[in-house]
């Protein structure tokens, strides 16, 4: 069923990314106790299976990252470009970030942060003449004081979706990744690493005063962020071990804040990842994305939109989930927990509602517990009847409360 949903989404994807800059909301600058956001996460390496108990201490910093990821995603389509022309003439990195002449399409960059660079994902040259192919900002590199942040957005374009589907195994020599990893995610991570992430580490960590690197992503972006986080930490460690003097890179740590991350690699990769990267895998119990590609094995499909046949003849690709899980349950929600629990049953006629709530709004709602955030996306049913405070779950593909019959999630 999961593959079927993904196929439907791919076939129905619009040609041009839709600008939704008007939906940006400022990220909370402080936690409930007044701590400036974001802040470094506690070092939990090697990662245990479960880290949910850290949510009260780290949830505010996670909220900052998730809100910034949402804002970057809303804005990125506003400056996307048709992917025509040769690769050598197209943009892969913008110093700072591209400005729009339309004030209503401006990026709500987090206050006080310097924009180092904006990294673009280039569409395939083989499809460059097709109007459905767009080059779009995929990641932003920001710095403030001793923290360097990389924001990696989720799927928005046809190029993104094809990368999602390409779950063949890859050995990425340019990233120095152990084991086997998701080919589509690795291809994007390679572009971002060469396009600006490595340069930012060299300038602000190896030759600067940054002691914490935080790489965050949602959905596809979380898969890519996981690979970038491993490469970044390995690169910093290698440079520190080869340095003859004590300097900032010796203490530099990479935090990976991964929201709804798909599985990214096999057992060998995950063992190395759990040892090296200080990661948090934040997932809602009924969100299907963190379950794909399926673990312990994913079927190799030769006849789908992106063929994933396995040359070893096994008919399967092996995947394993990373550690550091922070599993959000319906009972964790501050409002309408009973309504969130009803997503345990999938209504096939209302998959768009299901995906919007479980894959987007669930994270905003849970993380709103840790900041003063009125825009919490927690409400699914009319609050006059079901109670609760804040805002309704809303997205580009669905808006709650659902006025159709029967409502989804179903009333008790």
Short mmCIF file of C-alpha atoms in Angstrom, two decimals:
data_model
loop_
_atom_site.label_atom_id
_atom_site.label_comp_id
_atom_site.label_asym_id
_atom_site.label_seq_id
_atom_site.Cartn_x
_atom_site.Cartn_y
_atom_site.Cartn_z
CA UNK A 1 0.00 0.00 0.00
CA UNK A 2 2.86 2.40 0.84
CA UNK A 3 4.37 2.06 -2.61
CA UNK A 4 0.94 2.62 -4.14
CA UNK A 5 0.51 5.88 -2.25
CA UNK A 6 3.96 7.03 -3.39
CA UNK A 7 3.19 6.12 -7.00
CA UNK A 8 -0.07 8.09 -6.87
CA UNK A 9 1.74 11.09 -5.41
CA UNK A 10 4.37 10.96 -8.12
CA UNK A 11 1.84 10.73 -10.94
CA UNK A 12 -0.20 13.60 -9.52
CA UNK A 13 2.69 15.96 -8.85
CA UNK A 14 2.22 19.37 -10.44
CA UNK A 15 4.77 20.60 -12.92
CA UNK A 16 5.65 23.79 -11.09
CA UNK A 17 6.48 24.00 -7.35
CA UNK A 18 3.93 26.17 -5.55
CA UNK A 19 5.13 29.19 -3.56
CA UNK A 20 3.63 29.16 -0.07
CA UNK A 21 5.76 31.83 1.63
CA UNK A 22 2.62 33.29 3.20
CA UNK A 23 2.40 30.22 5.46
CA UNK A 24 5.69 30.93 7.23
CA UNK A 25 5.56 31.40 11.02
CA UNK A 26 8.45 32.82 13.08
CA UNK A 27 10.39 30.20 15.01
CA UNK A 28 10.24 30.62 18.78
CA UNK A 29 13.48 32.22 19.93
CA UNK A 30 13.44 30.91 23.51
CA UNK A 31 12.20 27.87 25.39
CA UNK A 32 9.58 28.01 28.15
CA UNK A 33 12.33 28.58 30.72
CA UNK A 34 13.92 31.36 28.67
CA UNK A 35 16.82 29.42 27.13
CA UNK A 36 17.90 30.77 23.73
CA UNK A 37 17.14 28.47 20.80
CA UNK A 38 18.53 26.32 19.41
CA UNK A 39 21.05 24.80 21.81
CA UNK A 40 23.39 21.79 21.51
CA UNK A 41 21.91 18.37 22.26
CA UNK A 42 23.38 16.16 24.97
CA UNK A 43 25.85 13.64 23.59
CA UNK A 44 24.18 10.22 23.58
CA UNK A 45 26.71 8.29 21.48
CA UNK A 46 26.61 5.39 20.94
CA UNK A 47 22.91 5.78 20.28
CA UNK A 48 20.51 3.62 22.27
CA UNK A 49 17.28 2.49 20.66
CA UNK A 50 15.07 4.95 22.57
CA UNK A 51 15.69 8.57 23.61
CA UNK A 52 12.12 9.80 24.13
CA UNK A 53 12.92 10.62 27.76
CA UNK A 54 15.04 13.53 26.51
CA UNK A 55 12.08 15.30 24.88
CA UNK A 56 11.38 17.59 27.87
CA UNK A 57 15.00 18.78 27.85
CA UNK A 58 15.54 18.99 24.08
CA UNK A 59 12.05 19.50 22.64
CA UNK A 60 12.33 23.30 22.42
CA UNK A 61 15.46 23.11 20.30
CA UNK A 62 13.74 20.53 18.09
CA UNK A 63 10.75 22.83 17.68
CA UNK A 64 13.06 25.61 16.45
CA UNK A 65 14.55 23.32 13.83
CA UNK A 66 11.21 21.93 12.68
CA UNK A 67 9.68 25.38 12.30
CA UNK A 68 12.74 26.62 10.39
CA UNK A 69 12.52 23.59 8.11
CA UNK A 70 8.87 24.32 7.42
CA UNK A 71 9.59 27.96 6.63
CA UNK A 72 12.47 27.09 4.34
CA UNK A 73 10.28 24.58 2.52
CA UNK A 74 7.43 27.07 2.09
CA UNK A 75 9.83 29.66 0.67
CA UNK A 76 12.05 27.48 -1.52
CA UNK A 77 9.46 27.08 -4.26
CA UNK A 78 9.18 30.87 -4.57
CA UNK A 79 12.67 31.10 -6.07
CA UNK A 80 12.77 27.80 -7.99
CA UNK A 81 13.90 27.90 -11.62
CA UNK A 82 13.01 25.80 -14.63
CA UNK A 83 15.80 23.26 -15.00
CA UNK A 84 16.75 24.11 -18.57
CA UNK A 85 20.29 24.61 -19.80
CA UNK A 86 23.47 22.66 -19.29
CA UNK A 87 24.52 21.71 -15.77
CA UNK A 88 27.59 23.94 -16.04
CA UNK A 89 25.40 27.03 -16.55
CA UNK A 90 22.96 26.32 -13.71
CA UNK A 91 23.13 27.28 -10.06
CA UNK A 92 24.35 24.80 -7.43
CA UNK A 93 25.09 27.26 -4.62
CA UNK A 94 24.08 30.83 -3.81
CA UNK A 95 26.14 32.86 -1.36
CA UNK A 96 23.69 33.94 1.30
CA UNK A 97 20.24 33.33 -0.18
CA UNK A 98 18.38 34.50 -3.30
CA UNK A 99 16.15 37.51 -2.74
CA UNK A 100 12.74 37.87 -4.34
CA UNK A 101 11.59 41.22 -5.70
CA UNK A 102 8.18 40.41 -4.23
CA UNK A 103 8.18 41.17 -0.51
CA UNK A 104 5.38 38.64 0.07
CA UNK A 105 7.72 35.88 -1.12
CA UNK A 106 10.61 36.67 1.24
CA UNK A 107 12.20 33.94 3.35
CA UNK A 108 11.47 34.28 7.06
CA UNK A 109 15.08 33.56 8.02
CA UNK A 110 15.58 32.97 11.75
CA UNK A 111 16.43 36.26 13.46
CA UNK A 112 20.06 36.88 14.27
CA UNK A 113 21.43 34.12 12.04
CA UNK A 114 23.85 34.73 9.18
CA UNK A 115 22.94 33.01 5.93
CA UNK A 116 26.16 31.36 4.73
CA UNK A 117 24.80 29.74 1.58
CA UNK A 118 21.76 28.27 -0.13
CA UNK A 119 22.34 24.92 -1.81
CA UNK A 120 20.31 23.99 -4.88
CA UNK A 121 19.23 20.57 -6.08
CA UNK A 122 19.68 20.34 -9.82
CA UNK A 123 17.20 18.39 -11.89
CA UNK A 124 18.46 15.75 -14.30
CA UNK A 125 19.87 17.05 -17.59
CA UNK A 126 18.16 14.21 -19.40
CA UNK A 127 14.80 15.81 -18.54
CA UNK A 128 15.87 19.45 -18.60
CA UNK A 129 13.58 20.29 -21.49
CA UNK A 130 10.56 18.97 -19.60
CA UNK A 131 8.63 21.75 -17.87
CA UNK A 132 8.15 19.49 -14.84
CA UNK A 133 11.84 19.71 -13.95
CA UNK A 134 12.91 22.53 -11.65
CA UNK A 135 16.06 23.51 -9.82
CA UNK A 136 15.02 24.42 -6.29
CA UNK A 137 16.83 25.43 -3.08
CA UNK A 138 17.21 22.23 -1.12
CA UNK A 139 19.29 23.23 1.90
CA UNK A 140 20.35 26.33 3.78
CA UNK A 141 23.56 26.80 5.78
CA UNK A 142 23.31 29.25 8.70
CA UNK A 143 25.67 30.28 11.48
CA UNK A 144 25.33 32.09 14.78
CA UNK A 145 27.94 32.25 17.52
CA UNK A 146 29.24 28.69 18.10
CA UNK A 147 26.53 26.82 16.16
CA UNK A 148 26.48 26.02 12.45
CA UNK A 149 23.11 24.80 11.18
CA UNK A 150 22.17 23.02 7.96
CA UNK A 151 18.44 22.85 7.12
CA UNK A 152 17.41 20.20 4.55
CA UNK A 153 13.84 20.38 3.27
CA UNK A 154 11.51 17.55 2.30
CA UNK A 155 10.01 16.49 -1.04
CA UNK A 156 8.48 19.21 -3.23
CA UNK A 157 9.45 18.53 -6.85
CA UNK A 158 9.52 15.71 -9.36
CA UNK A 159 13.28 15.44 -8.89
CA UNK A 160 12.73 14.96 -5.16
CA UNK A 161 10.14 12.24 -5.62
CA UNK A 162 12.30 10.29 -8.02
CA UNK A 163 15.10 10.38 -5.45
CA UNK A 164 12.65 9.05 -2.83
CA UNK A 165 11.82 6.12 -5.10
CA UNK A 166 15.44 5.23 -5.89
CA UNK A 167 16.02 2.93 -2.92
CA UNK A 168 18.65 0.79 -4.61
CA UNK A 169 21.82 0.40 -2.55
CA UNK A 170 24.78 2.65 -3.26
CA UNK A 171 28.36 2.79 -2.03
CA UNK A 172 29.07 6.52 -1.86
CA UNK A 173 32.84 6.86 -2.05
CA UNK A 174 32.72 10.66 -2.24
CA UNK A 175 30.94 10.81 1.13
CA UNK A 176 33.03 8.08 2.74
CA UNK A 177 29.97 6.22 3.98
CA UNK A 178 30.35 2.67 5.34
CA UNK A 179 28.10 -0.14 4.19
CA UNK A 180 25.33 0.41 1.66
CA UNK A 181 22.93 3.35 1.57
CA UNK A 182 19.84 4.59 -0.28
CA UNK A 183 21.01 5.63 -3.76
CA UNK A 184 18.56 8.53 -4.15
CA UNK A 185 19.45 10.10 -0.80
CA UNK A 186 23.16 9.62 -1.40
CA UNK A 187 22.98 11.37 -4.76
CA UNK A 188 21.45 14.46 -3.16
CA UNK A 189 23.83 14.37 -0.20
CA UNK A 190 26.79 14.31 -2.59
CA UNK A 191 25.52 17.47 -4.31
CA UNK A 192 25.06 19.29 -1.00
CA UNK A 193 28.39 18.17 0.45
CA UNK A 194 30.36 19.33 -2.57
CA UNK A 195 28.13 22.37 -3.10
CA UNK A 196 28.73 24.02 0.25
CA UNK A 197 28.48 21.88 3.40
CA UNK A 198 32.15 20.86 3.38
CA UNK A 199 33.25 24.45 2.67
CA UNK A 200 31.16 25.69 5.61
CA UNK A 201 32.78 23.15 7.94
CA UNK A 202 36.23 24.19 6.80
CA UNK A 203 35.53 27.89 7.37
CA UNK A 204 33.47 27.88 10.54
CA UNK A 205 34.58 24.70 12.34
CA UNK A 206 38.11 23.89 11.26
CA UNK A 207 39.22 27.52 10.96
CA UNK A 208 36.57 29.15 13.16
CA UNK A 209 34.96 28.96 16.58
CA UNK A 210 31.97 26.71 15.88
CA UNK A 211 31.83 23.79 18.31
CA UNK A 212 28.40 22.38 17.39
CA UNK A 213 27.07 21.51 13.95
CA UNK A 214 23.34 20.79 13.74
CA UNK A 215 21.96 19.19 10.60
CA UNK A 216 18.19 18.81 10.47
CA UNK A 217 15.73 17.55 7.92
CA UNK A 218 12.14 16.40 7.44
CA UNK A 219 11.07 13.36 5.41
CA UNK A 220 13.34 13.12 2.34
CA UNK A 221 15.41 15.89 3.92
CA UNK A 222 15.86 13.78 7.06
CA UNK A 223 17.22 10.89 5.01
CA UNK A 224 19.68 13.20 3.28
CA UNK A 225 20.54 14.91 6.59
CA UNK A 226 21.43 11.57 8.17
CA UNK A 227 24.01 10.88 5.46
CA UNK A 228 25.38 14.43 5.64
CA UNK A 229 25.65 14.19 9.43
CA UNK A 230 27.73 11.03 9.24
CA UNK A 231 30.02 12.51 6.59
CA UNK A 232 30.38 15.78 8.50
CA UNK A 233 31.26 14.09 11.80
CA UNK A 234 33.72 11.74 10.10
CA UNK A 235 35.34 14.69 8.32
CA UNK A 236 35.65 16.72 11.55
CA UNK A 237 37.02 13.70 13.44
CA UNK A 238 39.58 12.99 10.75
CA UNK A 239 40.77 16.60 10.67
CA UNK A 240 40.95 16.72 14.46
CA UNK A 241 42.98 13.52 14.69
CA UNK A 242 45.47 14.78 12.11
CA UNK A 243 45.88 18.18 13.78
CA UNK A 244 49.00 18.62 15.91
CA UNK A 245 47.50 21.43 17.97
CA UNK A 246 44.48 21.69 20.20
CA UNK A 247 41.78 23.63 18.37
CA UNK A 248 38.03 24.02 18.05
CA UNK A 249 37.54 21.07 15.74
CA UNK A 250 38.68 18.65 18.45
CA UNK A 251 35.46 19.32 20.38
CA UNK A 252 33.12 19.84 17.41
CA UNK A 253 30.07 17.59 17.55
CA UNK A 254 27.41 17.00 14.91
CA UNK A 255 23.79 16.78 16.09
CA UNK A 256 21.35 15.24 13.60
CA UNK A 257 17.73 16.28 14.18
CA UNK A 258 15.72 13.97 11.94
CA UNK A 259 11.96 14.41 11.67
CA UNK A 260 10.06 11.53 10.05
CA UNK A 261 13.26 10.07 8.57
CA UNK A 262 12.98 7.17 6.13
CA UNK A 263 15.44 4.32 6.52
CA UNK A 264 18.73 5.18 4.86
CA UNK A 265 21.06 2.19 4.92
CA UNK A 266 21.87 -1.41 5.72
CA UNK A 267 23.03 -2.94 9.02
CA UNK A 268 26.68 -2.06 8.44
CA UNK A 269 25.90 1.60 7.85
CA UNK A 270 23.53 1.82 10.83
CA UNK A 271 26.08 0.28 13.21
CA UNK A 272 28.63 2.91 12.18
CA UNK A 273 26.05 5.72 12.26
CA UNK A 274 24.87 4.89 15.78
CA UNK A 275 28.46 5.01 17.01
CA UNK A 276 29.52 8.23 15.29
CA UNK A 277 26.47 10.54 15.06
CA UNK A 278 24.55 12.16 17.91
CA UNK A 279 21.14 11.76 16.30
CA UNK A 280 17.50 12.07 17.28
CA UNK A 281 14.99 10.16 15.18
CA UNK A 282 11.65 11.90 15.81
CA UNK A 283 8.66 9.99 14.46
CA UNK A 284 4.90 9.85 14.99
CA UNK A 285 3.56 6.37 15.63
CA UNK A 286 1.18 6.40 12.63
CA UNK A 287 3.46 8.18 10.16
CA UNK A 288 4.28 5.67 7.40
CA UNK A 289 7.36 7.45 6.02
CA UNK A 290 9.78 6.30 8.77
CA UNK A 291 8.81 2.73 7.85
CA UNK A 292 10.16 2.92 4.29
CA UNK A 293 12.20 1.52 2.72
CA UNK A 294 10.93 -1.41 4.72
CA UNK A 295 13.16 -3.00 7.37
CA UNK A 296 14.60 -5.63 7.43
CA UNK A 297 14.12 -5.87 3.66
CA UNK A 298 12.48 -3.96 0.82
CA UNK A 299 11.28 -5.62 -2.35
CA UNK A 300 13.27 -4.86 -5.50
CA UNK A 301 10.76 -3.74 -8.11
CA UNK A 302 11.85 -3.61 -11.77
CA UNK A 303 8.59 -2.23 -13.18
CA UNK A 304 7.87 0.87 -11.07
CA UNK A 305 8.38 4.54 -11.98
CA UNK A 306 11.98 4.21 -10.79
CA UNK A 307 13.20 0.63 -11.35
CA UNK A 308 14.87 -0.80 -8.26
CA UNK A 309 15.76 -4.30 -9.44
CA UNK A 310 18.59 -5.95 -7.52
CA UNK A 311 21.51 -7.27 -9.60
CA UNK A 312 22.34 -9.96 -7.04
CA UNK A 313 19.09 -11.72 -7.88
CA UNK A 314 17.77 -11.76 -4.30
CA UNK A 315 14.78 -9.59 -5.15
CA UNK A 316 15.31 -7.62 -1.92
CA UNK A 317 17.25 -4.66 -0.51
CA UNK A 318 18.25 -4.80 3.15
CA UNK A 319 17.48 -1.80 5.39
CA UNK A 320 17.83 -1.17 9.13
CA UNK A 321 16.47 1.64 11.30
CA UNK A 322 18.92 3.96 13.07
CA UNK A 323 18.93 4.40 16.84
CA UNK A 324 18.01 7.44 18.92
CA UNK A 325 14.26 7.03 18.38
CA UNK A 326 11.82 9.50 19.91
CA UNK A 327 8.45 7.89 19.17
CA UNK A 328 5.50 10.26 19.49
CA UNK A 329 2.22 8.57 20.37
CA UNK A 330 -1.32 9.99 20.27
CA UNK A 331 -1.30 10.06 24.07
CA UNK A 332 1.64 12.51 23.87
CA UNK A 333 -0.43 15.15 22.09
CA UNK A 334 -1.42 18.17 24.18
CA UNK A 335 -4.92 18.36 22.69
CA UNK A 336 -7.47 15.99 21.13
CA UNK A 337 -5.37 12.90 21.87
CA UNK A 338 -8.37 10.68 21.20
CA UNK A 339 -8.73 12.09 17.70
CA UNK A 340 -5.02 11.54 16.99
CA UNK A 341 -5.42 7.92 18.10
CA UNK A 342 -7.97 7.30 15.34
CA UNK A 343 -5.22 7.60 12.72
CA UNK A 344 -4.37 4.04 13.69
CA UNK A 345 -6.97 3.17 11.08
CA UNK A 346 -6.24 4.33 7.55
CA UNK A 347 -9.22 5.59 5.56
CA UNK A 348 -8.21 4.78 1.95
CA UNK A 349 -10.57 7.44 0.57
CA UNK A 350 -8.87 10.18 2.58
CA UNK A 351 -5.18 9.46 2.29
CA UNK A 352 -4.33 13.13 1.81
CA UNK A 353 -5.87 13.97 5.16
CA UNK A 354 -4.02 11.06 6.75
CA UNK A 355 -0.62 12.08 5.36
CA UNK A 356 -1.02 15.77 6.20
CA UNK A 357 -1.90 15.02 9.82
CA UNK A 358 0.50 12.15 10.54
CA UNK A 359 3.50 13.33 8.49
CA UNK A 360 3.38 17.11 9.09
CA UNK A 361 1.02 18.36 11.79
CA UNK A 362 1.85 15.65 14.33
CA UNK A 363 5.38 17.02 14.79
CA UNK A 364 4.30 20.65 15.15
CA UNK A 365 1.68 19.63 17.69
CA UNK A 366 3.93 17.51 19.89
CA UNK A 367 6.86 19.93 19.85
CA UNK A 368 4.58 22.86 20.74
CA UNK A 369 4.62 21.45 24.27
CA UNK A 370 8.07 22.90 24.78
CA UNK A 371 7.67 26.51 23.57
CA UNK A 372 5.07 29.27 23.76
CA UNK A 373 3.56 28.45 20.35
CA UNK A 374 -0.06 29.36 19.56
CA UNK A 375 0.21 27.92 16.03
CA UNK A 376 0.36 24.30 17.14
CA UNK A 377 -1.60 22.46 14.38
CA UNK A 378 -3.05 20.20 17.08
CA UNK A 379 -6.76 20.46 16.33
CA UNK A 380 -8.41 17.89 14.07
CA UNK A 381 -12.07 18.22 15.04
CA UNK A 382 -14.10 21.33 15.84
CA UNK A 383 -12.80 22.58 19.18
CA UNK A 384 -16.28 23.66 20.21
CA UNK A 385 -17.15 19.96 20.31
CA UNK A 386 -13.81 18.21 20.86
CA UNK A 387 -12.02 20.84 22.96
CA UNK A 388 -8.44 22.02 22.69
CA UNK A 389 -6.55 25.24 22.08
CA UNK A 390 -4.42 26.52 19.23
CA UNK A 391 -4.80 26.03 15.49
CA UNK A 392 -6.19 23.39 13.20
CA UNK A 393 -3.95 21.02 11.30
CA UNK A 394 -3.63 22.54 7.83
CA UNK A 395 -1.57 21.81 4.75
CA UNK A 396 -1.44 22.40 1.06
CA UNK A 397 -3.37 19.20 0.40
CA UNK A 398 -5.87 19.21 3.25
CA UNK A 399 -7.36 21.45 5.92
CA UNK A 400 -8.82 20.44 9.25
CA UNK A 401 -11.44 20.37 10.60
CA UNK A 402 -12.71 18.11 7.84
CA UNK A 403 -16.16 19.19 6.69
CA UNK A 404 -16.74 16.18 4.45
CA UNK A 405 -18.84 13.21 5.50
CA UNK A 406 -17.72 11.16 7.27
CA UNK A 407 -15.16 13.38 9.00
CA UNK A 408 -11.62 12.12 9.33
CA UNK A 409 -10.51 11.19 11.89
CA UNK A 410 -13.86 9.72 12.77
CA UNK A 411 -15.77 11.11 15.73
CA UNK A 412 -16.28 8.77 18.63
#
